[in-house]
mmCIF file of C-alpha atoms in Angstrom:
data_model
loop_
_atom_site.group_PDB
_atom_site.id
_atom_site.type_symbol
_atom_site.label_atom_id
_atom_site.label_comp_id
_atom_site.label_asym_id
_atom_site.label_seq_id
_atom_site.Cartn_x
_atom_site.Cartn_y
_atom_site.Cartn_z
ATOM 1 C CA ASN A 7 25.305 -7.049 17.970
ATOM 2 C CA ALA A 8 28.158 -6.113 15.871
ATOM 3 C CA GLY A 9 30.509 -5.102 18.729
ATOM 4 C CA VAL A 10 33.092 -2.582 17.725
ATOM 5 C CA THR A 11 33.439 -1.740 13.986
ATOM 6 C CA GLN A 12 35.879 0.365 12.205
ATOM 7 C CA THR A 13 35.613 2.323 8.811
ATOM 8 C CA PRO A 14 37.468 2.079 6.535
ATOM 9 C CA LYS A 15 39.571 -1.085 6.706
ATOM 10 C CA PHE A 16 42.470 0.161 4.676
ATOM 11 C CA ARG A 17 43.363 3.499 3.256
ATOM 12 C CA VAL A 18 46.294 5.045 1.363
ATOM 13 C CA LEU A 19 46.881 8.771 1.729
ATOM 14 C CA LYS A 20 49.396 11.277 0.280
ATOM 15 C CA THR A 21 51.264 13.575 2.635
ATOM 16 C CA GLY A 22 49.158 16.531 3.532
ATOM 17 C CA GLN A 23 45.890 14.912 2.885
ATOM 18 C CA SER A 24 43.241 14.642 5.528
ATOM 19 C CA MET A 25 40.872 11.868 6.558
ATOM 20 C CA THR A 26 38.587 10.662 9.311
ATOM 21 C CA LEU A 27 38.412 7.147 10.884
ATOM 22 C CA LEU A 28 35.077 6.072 12.190
ATOM 23 C CA CYS A 29 34.612 3.797 15.218
ATOM 24 C CA ALA A 30 31.260 2.618 16.059
ATOM 25 C CA GLN A 31 30.000 0.356 19.086
ATOM 26 C CA ASP A 32 26.670 -0.927 19.779
ATOM 27 C CA MET A 33 27.219 -2.100 23.463
ATOM 28 C CA ASN A 34 26.325 1.084 25.051
ATOM 29 C CA HIS A 35 29.827 1.520 26.301
ATOM 30 C CA GLU A 36 30.876 4.803 27.998
ATOM 31 C CA TYR A 37 34.546 4.649 27.295
ATOM 32 C CA MET A 38 36.144 4.557 23.918
ATOM 33 C CA TYR A 39 39.724 4.537 22.649
ATOM 34 C CA TRP A 40 41.920 5.259 19.694
ATOM 35 C CA TYR A 41 45.205 3.258 19.593
ATOM 36 C CA ARG A 42 47.890 2.897 16.994
ATOM 37 C CA GLN A 43 50.125 -0.108 16.603
ATOM 38 C CA ASP A 44 53.553 -0.104 15.199
ATOM 39 C CA PRO A 45 56.155 -2.812 14.905
ATOM 40 C CA GLY A 46 58.065 -3.264 18.194
ATOM 41 C CA MET A 47 56.093 -0.565 19.984
ATOM 42 C CA GLY A 48 52.927 -2.256 21.067
ATOM 43 C CA LEU A 49 49.675 -0.364 21.214
ATOM 44 C CA ARG A 50 49.960 3.341 22.068
ATOM 45 C CA LEU A 51 46.974 5.445 23.106
ATOM 46 C CA ILE A 52 46.131 8.448 20.883
ATOM 47 C CA HIS A 53 43.093 9.882 22.541
ATOM 48 C CA TYR A 54 40.256 8.463 24.562
ATOM 49 C CA SER A 55 36.684 9.429 25.632
ATOM 50 C CA VAL A 56 35.023 8.666 28.868
ATOM 51 C CA GLY A 57 31.591 9.768 27.740
ATOM 52 C CA GLU A 58 29.595 11.610 25.027
ATOM 53 C CA GLY A 59 30.983 15.035 24.412
ATOM 54 C CA THR A 60 34.210 14.330 26.318
ATOM 55 C CA THR A 61 37.703 13.611 25.008
ATOM 56 C CA ALA A 62 41.262 13.426 26.576
ATOM 57 C CA LYS A 63 44.766 13.100 25.192
ATOM 58 C CA GLY A 64 46.554 9.745 25.462
ATOM 59 C CA GLU A 65 50.357 9.020 24.994
ATOM 60 C CA VAL A 66 50.827 10.123 21.387
ATOM 61 C CA PRO A 67 48.012 12.719 20.492
ATOM 62 C CA ASP A 68 50.041 15.062 18.253
ATOM 63 C CA GLY A 69 48.680 15.292 14.625
ATOM 64 C CA TYR A 70 45.303 13.740 15.549
ATOM 65 C CA ASN A 71 41.823 15.058 16.709
ATOM 66 C CA VAL A 72 38.985 13.285 17.925
ATOM 67 C CA SER A 73 35.233 13.966 18.488
ATOM 68 C CA ARG A 74 32.466 12.021 20.448
ATOM 69 C CA LEU A 75 29.349 13.712 19.455
ATOM 70 C CA LYS A 76 27.360 10.342 19.989
ATOM 71 C CA LYS A 77 27.892 7.957 22.507
ATOM 72 C CA GLN A 78 28.232 4.991 20.036
ATOM 73 C CA ASN A 79 30.672 6.747 17.710
ATOM 74 C CA PHE A 80 34.286 8.038 18.159
ATOM 75 C CA LEU A 81 36.003 9.727 15.272
ATOM 76 C CA LEU A 82 39.632 10.038 14.751
ATOM 77 C CA GLY A 83 40.868 12.866 12.345
ATOM 78 C CA LEU A 84 44.103 13.481 10.608
ATOM 79 C CA GLU A 85 44.104 17.033 9.375
ATOM 80 C CA SER A 86 47.458 16.769 7.407
ATOM 81 C CA ALA A 87 48.675 13.278 7.155
ATOM 82 C CA ALA A 88 52.427 12.554 7.440
ATOM 83 C CA PRO A 89 54.393 9.391 6.626
ATOM 84 C CA SER A 90 55.078 8.960 10.260
ATOM 85 C CA GLN A 91 51.298 8.325 10.855
ATOM 86 C CA THR A 92 51.491 5.161 8.874
ATOM 87 C CA SER A 93 50.231 2.493 11.216
ATOM 88 C CA VAL A 94 47.498 0.202 12.112
ATOM 89 C CA TYR A 95 44.795 2.014 14.119
ATOM 90 C CA PHE A 96 42.625 0.200 16.592
ATOM 91 C CA CYS A 97 39.481 1.356 18.359
ATOM 92 C CA ALA A 98 38.221 -0.017 21.513
ATOM 93 C CA SER A 99 35.382 0.488 23.887
ATOM 94 C CA ARG A 100 34.743 -0.631 27.556
ATOM 95 C CA LEU A 101 32.222 -0.196 30.389
ATOM 96 C CA PRO A 102 33.841 1.438 33.330
ATOM 97 C CA GLY A 103 34.237 0.067 36.769
ATOM 98 C CA GLY A 104 33.933 -3.556 38.093
ATOM 99 C CA PRO A 105 36.430 -6.349 38.440
ATOM 100 C CA GLN A 106 35.434 -8.139 35.253
ATOM 101 C CA GLU A 107 35.560 -5.235 32.847
ATOM 102 C CA THR A 108 37.080 -5.922 29.613
ATOM 103 C CA GLN A 109 37.896 -3.800 26.679
ATOM 104 C CA TYR A 110 36.485 -4.743 23.244
ATOM 105 C CA PHE A 111 38.666 -3.998 20.065
ATOM 106 C CA GLY A 112 37.649 -3.295 16.556
ATOM 107 C CA PRO A 113 39.339 -5.112 13.700
ATOM 108 C CA GLY A 114 41.768 -2.259 12.882
ATOM 109 C CA THR A 115 42.420 0.260 10.141
ATOM 110 C CA ARG A 116 45.459 0.015 8.078
ATOM 111 C CA LEU A 117 46.697 3.480 7.029
ATOM 112 C CA LEU A 118 49.620 4.123 4.628
ATOM 113 C CA VAL A 119 50.799 7.679 4.142
ATOM 114 C CA LEU A 120 53.012 8.190 1.210
ATOM 115 C CA SER B 15 53.826 6.777 34.105
ATOM 116 C CA GLN B 16 53.388 3.057 34.298
ATOM 117 C CA GLU B 17 55.493 1.027 31.836
ATOM 118 C CA LEU B 18 55.132 -2.613 30.934
ATOM 119 C CA GLU B 19 58.118 -4.713 29.628
ATOM 120 C CA GLN B 20 57.363 -7.962 28.011
ATOM 121 C CA SER B 21 59.910 -10.728 27.447
ATOM 122 C CA PRO B 22 60.776 -12.363 25.147
ATOM 123 C CA GLN B 23 59.940 -10.015 22.301
ATOM 124 C CA SER B 24 59.708 -13.121 19.928
ATOM 125 C CA LEU B 25 59.552 -16.858 20.533
ATOM 126 C CA ILE B 26 59.637 -19.786 18.140
ATOM 127 C CA VAL B 27 58.818 -23.115 19.644
ATOM 128 C CA GLN B 28 57.977 -26.640 18.211
ATOM 129 C CA GLU B 29 54.516 -27.818 18.516
ATOM 130 C CA GLY B 30 53.888 -29.788 21.818
ATOM 131 C CA LYS B 31 56.462 -27.515 23.714
ATOM 132 C CA ASN B 32 55.575 -25.545 26.789
ATOM 133 C CA LEU B 33 56.374 -21.820 26.975
ATOM 134 C CA THR B 34 56.081 -18.759 29.160
ATOM 135 C CA ILE B 35 55.891 -15.040 28.357
ATOM 136 C CA ASN B 36 56.531 -12.520 30.990
ATOM 137 C CA CYS B 37 55.140 -9.040 31.633
ATOM 138 C CA THR B 38 56.836 -6.780 34.209
ATOM 139 C CA SER B 39 55.468 -3.486 35.417
ATOM 140 C CA SER B 40 57.318 -0.505 36.788
ATOM 141 C CA LYS B 41 54.437 0.102 39.240
ATOM 142 C CA THR B 42 52.081 -1.968 41.206
ATOM 143 C CA LEU B 43 49.475 -3.461 38.958
ATOM 144 C CA TYR B 44 45.798 -2.996 39.869
ATOM 145 C CA GLY B 45 44.465 -4.744 36.900
ATOM 146 C CA LEU B 46 46.596 -6.989 34.463
ATOM 147 C CA TYR B 47 45.086 -8.121 31.073
ATOM 148 C CA TRP B 48 46.240 -10.568 28.630
ATOM 149 C CA TYR B 49 45.201 -10.325 24.991
ATOM 150 C CA LYS B 50 46.103 -12.243 21.817
ATOM 151 C CA GLN B 51 46.236 -10.772 18.354
ATOM 152 C CA LYS B 52 46.473 -12.685 15.160
ATOM 153 C CA TYR B 53 48.188 -10.975 12.231
ATOM 154 C CA GLY B 54 45.901 -8.351 10.561
ATOM 155 C CA GLU B 55 43.187 -8.691 13.228
ATOM 156 C CA GLY B 56 42.040 -7.091 16.441
ATOM 157 C CA LEU B 57 42.966 -7.979 20.043
ATOM 158 C CA ILE B 58 41.064 -10.759 21.743
ATOM 159 C CA PHE B 59 40.785 -10.748 25.456
ATOM 160 C CA LEU B 60 42.208 -13.815 27.200
ATOM 161 C CA MET B 61 42.228 -13.056 30.842
ATOM 162 C CA MET B 62 42.270 -10.540 33.623
ATOM 163 C CA LEU B 63 44.181 -10.733 36.986
ATOM 164 C CA GLN B 64 43.641 -8.486 39.832
ATOM 165 C CA LYS B 65 44.660 -10.070 43.070
ATOM 166 C CA GLY B 66 48.187 -10.810 44.291
ATOM 167 C CA GLY B 67 48.971 -14.528 43.788
ATOM 168 C CA GLU B 68 45.868 -14.828 41.503
ATOM 169 C CA GLU B 69 46.035 -17.647 38.819
ATOM 170 C CA LYS B 70 43.617 -18.169 36.030
ATOM 171 C CA SER B 71 43.442 -20.774 33.223
ATOM 172 C CA HIS B 72 41.553 -21.138 29.896
ATOM 173 C CA GLU B 73 42.205 -24.374 28.017
ATOM 174 C CA LYS B 74 45.970 -24.645 27.874
ATOM 175 C CA ILE B 75 46.791 -21.118 28.855
ATOM 176 C CA THR B 76 47.485 -20.181 32.418
ATOM 177 C CA ALA B 77 48.106 -16.714 33.623
ATOM 178 C CA LYS B 78 49.588 -15.696 37.044
ATOM 179 C CA LEU B 79 50.026 -12.454 38.935
ATOM 180 C CA ASP B 80 52.761 -12.457 41.525
ATOM 181 C CA GLU B 81 52.266 -11.674 45.145
ATOM 182 C CA LYS B 82 53.849 -8.156 44.764
ATOM 183 C CA LYS B 83 51.547 -7.462 41.831
ATOM 184 C CA GLN B 84 54.424 -6.228 39.616
ATOM 185 C CA GLN B 85 54.838 -9.206 37.330
ATOM 186 C CA SER B 86 52.594 -11.541 35.391
ATOM 187 C CA SER B 87 53.322 -14.625 33.404
ATOM 188 C CA LEU B 88 51.456 -16.422 30.692
ATOM 189 C CA HIS B 89 52.215 -20.086 30.305
ATOM 190 C CA ILE B 90 51.001 -22.210 27.412
ATOM 191 C CA THR B 91 51.174 -25.996 27.841
ATOM 192 C CA ALA B 92 51.542 -28.291 24.824
ATOM 193 C CA SER B 93 51.554 -25.579 22.258
ATOM 194 C CA GLN B 94 49.770 -25.733 18.998
ATOM 195 C CA PRO B 95 49.929 -23.818 15.752
ATOM 196 C CA SER B 96 46.632 -22.182 16.754
ATOM 197 C CA HIS B 97 48.493 -20.592 19.671
ATOM 198 C CA ALA B 98 50.651 -18.585 17.180
ATOM 199 C CA GLY B 99 50.163 -14.798 17.282
ATOM 200 C CA ILE B 100 51.031 -11.719 19.282
ATOM 201 C CA TYR B 101 50.455 -11.792 22.951
ATOM 202 C CA LEU B 102 50.058 -8.407 24.786
ATOM 203 C CA CYS B 103 49.747 -7.586 28.357
ATOM 204 C CA GLY B 104 47.883 -4.495 29.444
ATOM 205 C CA ALA B 105 47.534 -2.596 32.704
ATOM 206 C CA ASP B 106 44.861 -0.512 34.265
ATOM 207 C CA VAL B 107 45.998 3.156 34.584
ATOM 208 C CA GLN B 108 43.741 5.405 36.603
ATOM 209 C CA GLU B 109 43.832 9.156 35.716
ATOM 210 C CA THR B 110 41.805 12.110 36.778
ATOM 211 C CA SER B 111 40.231 12.150 33.221
ATOM 212 C CA GLY B 112 39.304 8.397 33.281
ATOM 213 C CA SER B 113 40.832 4.919 33.278
ATOM 214 C CA ARG B 114 42.679 3.461 30.231
ATOM 215 C CA LEU B 115 44.920 0.536 29.482
ATOM 216 C CA THR B 116 48.567 0.792 28.798
ATOM 217 C CA PHE B 117 50.218 -2.022 26.836
ATOM 218 C CA GLY B 118 53.426 -3.811 26.675
ATOM 219 C CA GLU B 119 55.355 -4.045 23.272
ATOM 220 C CA GLY B 120 53.963 -7.532 22.766
ATOM 221 C CA THR B 121 55.522 -11.020 22.201
ATOM 222 C CA GLN B 122 55.353 -12.568 18.751
ATOM 223 C CA LEU B 123 54.820 -16.389 19.191
ATOM 224 C CA THR B 124 55.509 -18.800 16.212
ATOM 225 C CA VAL B 125 54.533 -22.492 16.749
ATOM 226 C CA ASN B 126 56.119 -24.789 14.212
ATOM 227 C CA PRO B 127 54.192 -28.078 13.297
#
């Protein structure tokens, strides 16, 4: 049981390049999330998904796209990277409902856009 | 939208001292989560509070949710260097498209030996 994994761990991009971040979970969780973390701003939700084939916008969705073709995977795409997208990206998953639900986080992907 | 404000933003304490981190919500909290994050790593779940007046403890860390369910505090007794990290509070937000967590800005804790 690997939990939530993220690929890659670190990446450097040039402005205008594209890339896809992969999040995978083996806990059969319905909900998956992509966050970005910047100094002094905590975690901000980019996009999320409540099930296979469904996605929704979070607080800061501009410049990103997502896809949830398989329940265990949630992909975050940057079509044309900008320096403002330099950040640490975290993926998370959870089971919906119930008082003891928790959200499990991946180890993060550090992205530097030059 | 629900906003969470944490205070202080950063805290430096001497090993062995007690400390408190606060999380204040602009709306009633229906689920309040505390996470810890070490530099360069993901978030680790600490505790979840749901009922007004609820208090939970894990080792030397105690979290409380006030009766009005708009403020939570995280208290560490006899701090140790292993307590150092970023502490984040998160709140359940229910939307038509599903539920998600919104987070405070985080409190950076440094514990000096």
